[in-house]
Amino acid sequence: MAVPVFRFAPSPNGPLHLGHALSALTGFDRAQRLGGRFLVRIEDIDVARCREEHIAGIFEDLTWLGIAWEEPVLRQSQHFAVYARAAQWLEAQGLLYPCFASRSEIEVGAAAGAVDPDGAPLYPGLHKGLPRAEIEARMENGERFALRLDMQRALAVARERLKGAPLTFTELDESDRPQAIEAHPELWGDAVILRKDVPASYHLAVVVDDAGQGVTHVARGRDLYQATGLHRLLQVVLGLPEPLYHHHRLLADAEGRKLAKSAGDTGLAELRAAGASAADVRRTLGLGS
Ligand code: GLU
């Protein structure tokens, strides 16, 4: 069997916290157990929010945790041309359309209570089917636009590719037992594939890079469980291989809220400065040494 390839893919828009340590160690430990490779990928497409100091902090934190990774580290901000090519291909298949709508137009237009799995208002198809002349006029005017996935068409293409088999992903449990999970990309509606502000999106970049880097195992938090459905759809439509997934539990703070980067008291650098060791972090997370 080919050597398994794991990756940890943090966004450097804040310091790493215990939840990141759980993701990184879960992947790293599994890679070690299976004799696999371990990569770190810096997901910095959000150029306005990502900071060099956070990238440096990520490497320091991971080293402190006893994690080793392969060089060179891929930075997504150096890969915009690759995402553009994938988007062009999707566009050529008639699967993308331009959307000029602002955030507030989408909020106003969304059906009451209709949200995507991230809790954002579900895009109500405002600019789907805009007349060509209007699209051209707005583009000529320099209006900025996102490119959105025509979900119905993408699902139709996937059905054809899968020859009637359901769209699924393979979830590995704690003991690496596989389970087929039905994917529900439609929950995202016509998802943004290229953003207005940067020529990429998390969903496109992650599937393109996982495939490009030969990633076979994705270990990440449960907060991305439904995103995996959309990733599978993009993989099928783009003809990319299917990694195995493990979505680990999310950590909650004392009040039961999901840990966020702003939760300074669980920042790894702060724990380190307070004298904690990597073994302490592992113990806190319930991981073996
Ligand atoms: N960059 C994403 C994050 O920091 C994780 C992406 C992934 O593991 O697929 O939340």
Short mmCIF file of C-alpha atoms and ligand atoms in Angstrom, two decimals:
data_model
loop_
_atom_site.label_atom_id
_atom_site.label_comp_id
_atom_site.label_asym_id
_atom_site.label_seq_id
_atom_site.Cartn_x
_atom_site.Cartn_y
_atom_site.Cartn_z
CA MET A 1 0.00 0.00 0.00
CA ALA A 2 1.14 3.53 -0.73
CA VAL A 3 2.56 5.53 2.19
CA PRO A 4 -0.23 7.46 3.95
CA VAL A 5 0.07 11.25 3.84
CA PHE A 6 -1.38 13.34 6.67
CA ARG A 7 -1.51 17.11 6.97
CA PHE A 8 -2.24 19.83 9.48
CA ALA A 9 -3.57 22.95 7.76
CA PRO A 10 -3.87 25.92 10.11
CA SER A 11 -4.93 29.43 9.09
CA PRO A 12 -2.41 31.93 10.51
CA ASN A 13 -4.97 34.51 11.57
CA GLY A 14 -4.39 34.03 15.28
CA PRO A 15 -2.30 32.05 17.75
CA LEU A 16 -2.80 28.29 17.95
CA HIS A 17 -4.87 27.02 20.86
CA LEU A 18 -5.56 23.61 22.38
CA GLY A 19 -8.06 22.73 19.62
CA HIS A 20 -5.29 23.12 17.04
CA ALA A 21 -2.99 20.99 19.18
CA LEU A 22 -5.65 18.26 19.12
CA SER A 23 -5.86 18.43 15.30
CA ALA A 24 -2.11 18.47 14.80
CA LEU A 25 -1.36 15.71 17.32
CA THR A 26 -4.23 13.52 16.10
CA GLY A 27 -2.83 13.64 12.57
CA PHE A 28 0.79 13.37 13.61
CA ASP A 29 0.21 10.41 15.95
CA ARG A 30 -1.73 8.55 13.28
CA ALA A 31 0.96 9.25 10.71
CA GLN A 32 3.55 7.83 13.11
CA ARG A 33 1.43 4.78 13.83
CA LEU A 34 0.94 4.02 10.13
CA GLY A 35 4.50 4.88 9.09
CA GLY A 36 3.09 7.78 7.09
CA ARG A 37 4.28 11.23 6.09
CA PHE A 38 3.17 14.42 7.85
CA LEU A 39 2.80 17.80 6.17
CA VAL A 40 1.97 21.26 7.44
CA ARG A 41 0.12 23.58 5.08
CA ILE A 42 -0.35 27.25 5.83
CA GLU A 43 -3.87 28.26 4.78
CA ASP A 44 -3.29 31.96 4.31
CA ILE A 45 -5.58 32.86 1.42
CA ASP A 46 -7.19 35.43 3.68
CA VAL A 47 -4.27 37.77 3.10
CA ALA A 48 -5.84 40.66 5.01
CA ARG A 49 -6.16 38.64 8.24
CA CYS A 50 -3.08 36.38 8.10
CA ARG A 51 0.15 37.50 9.79
CA GLU A 52 3.78 36.40 9.46
CA GLU A 53 4.10 36.41 13.24
CA HIS A 54 1.34 33.80 13.47
CA ILE A 55 3.10 31.61 10.90
CA ALA A 56 6.29 31.78 12.96
CA GLY A 57 4.21 31.01 16.07
CA ILE A 58 2.69 27.92 14.42
CA PHE A 59 6.15 26.46 13.73
CA GLU A 60 7.30 27.22 17.28
CA ASP A 61 4.19 25.66 18.81
CA LEU A 62 4.41 22.53 16.67
CA THR A 63 8.10 22.06 17.45
CA TRP A 64 7.32 22.44 21.15
CA LEU A 65 4.63 19.76 20.81
CA GLY A 66 7.26 17.37 19.41
CA ILE A 67 5.80 17.40 15.91
CA ALA A 68 8.07 17.10 12.87
CA TRP A 69 6.93 17.90 9.34
CA GLU A 70 8.29 17.86 5.82
CA GLU A 71 9.79 20.90 4.14
CA PRO A 72 9.03 22.89 2.11
CA VAL A 73 5.77 23.98 3.70
CA LEU A 74 3.09 24.96 1.20
CA ARG A 75 1.61 28.40 1.67
CA GLN A 76 -1.71 28.78 -0.06
CA SER A 77 -1.04 32.47 -0.75
CA GLN A 78 1.60 31.27 -3.23
CA HIS A 79 -0.91 29.06 -4.98
CA PHE A 80 -3.55 31.47 -6.28
CA ALA A 81 -2.73 30.62 -9.90
CA VAL A 82 -3.40 26.94 -9.19
CA TYR A 83 -6.83 27.71 -7.72
CA ALA A 84 -7.61 30.00 -10.64
CA ARG A 85 -6.90 27.15 -13.06
CA ALA A 86 -9.26 24.83 -11.19
CA ALA A 87 -11.94 27.53 -11.15
CA GLN A 88 -11.48 28.17 -14.87
CA TRP A 89 -12.03 24.50 -15.50
CA LEU A 90 -15.22 24.50 -13.43
CA GLU A 91 -16.35 27.62 -15.25
CA ALA A 92 -15.72 26.00 -18.62
CA GLN A 93 -18.04 23.18 -17.53
CA GLY A 94 -20.75 25.76 -16.86
CA LEU A 95 -20.61 25.10 -13.12
CA LEU A 96 -19.80 28.63 -11.90
CA TYR A 97 -21.54 31.95 -12.22
CA PRO A 98 -20.60 35.48 -11.15
CA CYS A 99 -22.33 36.97 -8.14
CA PHE A 100 -22.04 40.68 -7.38
CA ALA A 101 -24.30 40.57 -4.32
CA SER A 102 -23.08 42.23 -1.13
CA ARG A 103 -23.19 40.57 2.26
CA SER A 104 -26.16 42.70 3.31
CA GLU A 105 -28.08 41.97 0.10
CA ILE A 106 -27.63 38.29 0.83
CA GLU A 107 -28.71 38.73 4.44
CA VAL A 108 -31.84 40.57 3.40
CA GLY A 109 -32.60 38.14 0.59
CA ALA A 110 -32.05 34.91 2.53
CA ALA A 111 -35.13 33.01 3.64
CA ALA A 112 -35.82 33.48 7.35
CA GLY A 113 -33.76 31.05 9.39
CA ALA A 114 -32.05 29.59 6.33
CA VAL A 115 -28.37 29.24 7.13
CA ASP A 116 -25.47 27.18 5.79
CA PRO A 117 -23.58 24.74 8.05
CA ASP A 118 -21.32 27.63 9.17
CA GLY A 119 -24.37 29.55 10.31
CA ALA A 120 -24.12 32.16 7.53
CA PRO A 121 -27.30 33.20 5.69
CA LEU A 122 -27.97 30.71 2.93
CA TYR A 123 -27.39 32.38 -0.44
CA PRO A 124 -30.83 32.80 -2.01
CA GLY A 125 -29.65 32.56 -5.63
CA LEU A 126 -29.90 36.33 -6.12
CA HIS A 127 -27.59 36.56 -9.12
CA LYS A 128 -28.13 33.15 -10.59
CA GLY A 129 -29.26 33.59 -14.18
CA LEU A 130 -28.40 37.31 -14.49
CA PRO A 131 -28.67 38.29 -18.15
CA ARG A 132 -25.32 38.15 -19.95
CA ALA A 133 -25.59 41.84 -20.88
CA GLU A 134 -25.99 42.85 -17.24
CA ILE A 135 -23.06 40.69 -16.18
CA GLU A 136 -20.89 42.29 -18.83
CA ALA A 137 -22.00 45.80 -17.98
CA ARG A 138 -21.31 45.32 -14.28
CA MET A 139 -17.92 43.77 -15.00
CA GLU A 140 -17.04 46.66 -17.30
CA ASN A 141 -18.03 48.99 -14.51
CA GLY A 142 -15.40 47.35 -12.37
CA GLU A 143 -17.91 45.86 -9.92
CA ARG A 144 -16.33 43.11 -7.91
CA PHE A 145 -17.84 39.64 -7.99
CA ALA A 146 -17.49 36.20 -6.50
CA LEU A 147 -17.78 33.03 -8.55
CA ARG A 148 -20.37 30.67 -7.10
CA LEU A 149 -20.97 27.00 -7.71
CA ASP A 150 -24.22 26.14 -9.45
CA MET A 151 -25.06 23.47 -6.89
CA GLN A 152 -27.83 21.81 -8.90
CA ARG A 153 -25.61 21.45 -11.95
CA ALA A 154 -22.65 20.26 -9.91
CA LEU A 155 -24.84 17.62 -8.25
CA ALA A 156 -26.04 16.51 -11.67
CA VAL A 157 -22.45 16.18 -12.93
CA ALA A 158 -21.53 14.22 -9.80
CA ARG A 159 -24.50 11.88 -10.25
CA GLU A 160 -23.35 11.18 -13.77
CA ARG A 161 -19.76 10.56 -12.66
CA LEU A 162 -20.87 8.28 -9.82
CA LYS A 163 -23.24 6.35 -12.08
CA GLY A 164 -26.03 6.37 -9.52
CA ALA A 165 -23.86 5.56 -6.48
CA PRO A 166 -24.48 7.95 -3.56
CA LEU A 167 -22.00 10.73 -2.81
CA THR A 168 -20.27 9.70 0.41
CA PHE A 169 -17.12 10.23 2.39
CA THR A 170 -15.22 7.70 4.45
CA GLU A 171 -14.97 8.55 8.13
CA LEU A 172 -12.43 6.68 10.24
CA ASP A 173 -13.28 6.32 13.90
CA GLU A 174 -10.82 6.41 16.81
CA SER A 175 -9.71 2.88 15.93
CA ASP A 176 -9.42 3.64 12.20
CA ARG A 177 -12.56 1.65 11.37
CA PRO A 178 -14.09 3.09 8.18
CA GLN A 179 -17.70 4.14 7.87
CA ALA A 180 -19.38 5.53 4.74
CA ILE A 181 -21.18 8.78 5.49
CA GLU A 182 -23.66 10.31 3.11
CA ALA A 183 -22.43 13.71 1.94
CA HIS A 184 -24.80 16.68 1.88
CA PRO A 185 -23.14 19.41 -0.17
CA GLU A 186 -26.56 20.89 -0.96
CA LEU A 187 -26.64 22.29 2.59
CA TRP A 188 -24.19 24.94 1.36
CA GLY A 189 -26.35 26.16 -1.51
CA ASP A 190 -24.43 27.86 -4.33
CA ALA A 191 -21.17 28.06 -2.38
CA VAL A 192 -18.50 30.65 -3.18
CA ILE A 193 -15.64 29.07 -5.13
CA LEU A 194 -13.64 32.24 -5.81
CA ARG A 195 -14.19 35.03 -3.31
CA LYS A 196 -14.70 38.67 -4.16
CA ASP A 197 -11.64 39.79 -2.22
CA VAL A 198 -9.19 36.98 -3.00
CA PRO A 199 -9.02 34.64 -6.00
CA ALA A 200 -9.67 31.49 -3.95
CA SER A 201 -11.94 30.08 -1.27
CA TYR A 202 -11.28 27.70 1.60
CA HIS A 203 -13.33 24.94 -0.05
CA LEU A 204 -11.59 25.13 -3.43
CA ALA A 205 -8.08 25.59 -2.06
CA VAL A 206 -8.36 22.70 0.38
CA VAL A 207 -9.48 20.14 -2.21
CA VAL A 208 -6.97 21.32 -4.82
CA ASP A 209 -4.07 21.21 -2.35
CA ASP A 210 -5.05 17.96 -0.65
CA ALA A 211 -5.01 16.36 -4.10
CA GLY A 212 -1.86 18.17 -5.27
CA GLN A 213 0.03 17.14 -2.15
CA GLY A 214 -1.17 13.54 -2.33
CA VAL A 215 -2.93 13.78 1.04
CA THR A 216 -4.58 10.45 1.88
CA HIS A 217 -5.73 11.20 5.46
CA VAL A 218 -7.43 14.36 6.69
CA ALA A 219 -7.69 14.76 10.48
CA ARG A 220 -9.61 17.87 11.52
CA GLY A 221 -12.33 19.03 13.87
CA ARG A 222 -16.04 18.19 13.79
CA ASP A 223 -16.73 21.81 12.87
CA LEU A 224 -15.67 20.86 9.33
CA TYR A 225 -17.84 17.71 9.13
CA GLN A 226 -20.42 19.21 6.75
CA ALA A 227 -17.70 20.99 4.77
CA THR A 228 -16.44 17.53 3.87
CA GLY A 229 -19.67 16.93 1.90
CA LEU A 230 -18.90 19.95 -0.27
CA HIS A 231 -15.26 18.89 -0.58
CA ARG A 232 -16.35 15.48 -1.82
CA LEU A 233 -18.60 17.07 -4.43
CA LEU A 234 -15.73 19.25 -5.67
CA GLN A 235 -13.39 16.24 -5.72
CA VAL A 236 -15.82 14.23 -7.83
CA VAL A 237 -16.53 17.07 -10.22
CA LEU A 238 -12.83 17.97 -10.58
CA GLY A 239 -11.82 14.30 -10.88
CA LEU A 240 -9.62 14.40 -7.76
CA PRO A 241 -8.86 11.44 -5.46
CA GLU A 242 -10.78 10.88 -2.24
CA PRO A 243 -8.87 11.09 1.06
CA LEU A 244 -10.02 9.34 4.22
CA TYR A 245 -11.40 11.62 6.94
CA HIS A 246 -11.33 11.69 10.70
CA HIS A 247 -13.27 14.50 12.36
CA HIS A 248 -12.20 14.76 15.98
CA ARG A 249 -14.24 16.12 18.88
CA LEU A 250 -14.21 19.84 19.55
CA LEU A 251 -12.90 21.22 22.80
CA ALA A 252 -15.14 23.42 24.85
CA ASP A 253 -14.15 26.04 27.38
CA ALA A 254 -15.42 26.02 30.93
CA GLU A 255 -18.68 27.65 29.78
CA GLY A 256 -19.19 25.02 27.11
CA ARG A 257 -18.36 27.33 24.20
CA LYS A 258 -16.27 26.05 21.32
CA LEU A 259 -12.66 27.17 21.72
CA ALA A 260 -11.77 30.12 19.58
CA LYS A 261 -8.50 31.78 18.74
CA SER A 262 -9.44 34.65 20.98
CA ALA A 263 -9.54 32.27 23.94
CA GLY A 264 -6.13 33.46 25.07
CA ASP A 265 -5.94 31.27 28.16
CA THR A 266 -5.74 28.16 25.98
CA GLY A 267 -3.19 29.61 23.56
CA LEU A 268 -0.29 27.18 23.22
CA ALA A 269 2.34 29.93 23.48
CA GLU A 270 0.75 31.10 26.70
CA LEU A 271 0.62 27.61 28.16
CA ARG A 272 4.28 27.22 27.25
CA ALA A 273 5.19 30.56 28.84
CA ALA A 274 3.35 29.46 31.96
CA GLY A 275 5.68 26.47 32.20
CA ALA A 276 3.49 23.71 30.70
CA SER A 277 5.17 20.92 28.74
CA ALA A 278 4.09 19.04 25.63
CA ALA A 279 3.31 16.09 27.91
CA ASP A 280 0.96 18.33 29.90
CA VAL A 281 -0.85 19.29 26.69
CA ARG A 282 -1.17 15.64 25.72
CA ARG A 283 -2.54 14.80 29.15
CA THR A 284 -5.03 17.67 28.97
CA LEU A 285 -6.19 16.42 25.57
CA GLY A 286 -6.41 12.81 26.72
CA LEU A 287 -3.77 11.70 24.24
CA GLY A 288 -1.10 9.09 24.94
CA SER A 289 2.51 10.24 25.12
N1 GLU B 1 -7.48 26.03 7.68
C1 GLU B 1 -8.60 25.45 8.36
C2 GLU B 1 -8.67 25.99 9.77
O1 GLU B 1 -7.68 26.45 10.31
C3 GLU B 1 -8.54 23.94 8.47
C4 GLU B 1 -8.63 23.30 7.17
C5 GLU B 1 -8.68 21.79 7.16
O2 GLU B 1 -8.09 21.12 8.01
O3 GLU B 1 -9.25 21.30 6.21
O4 GLU B 1 -9.73 25.95 10.35
#
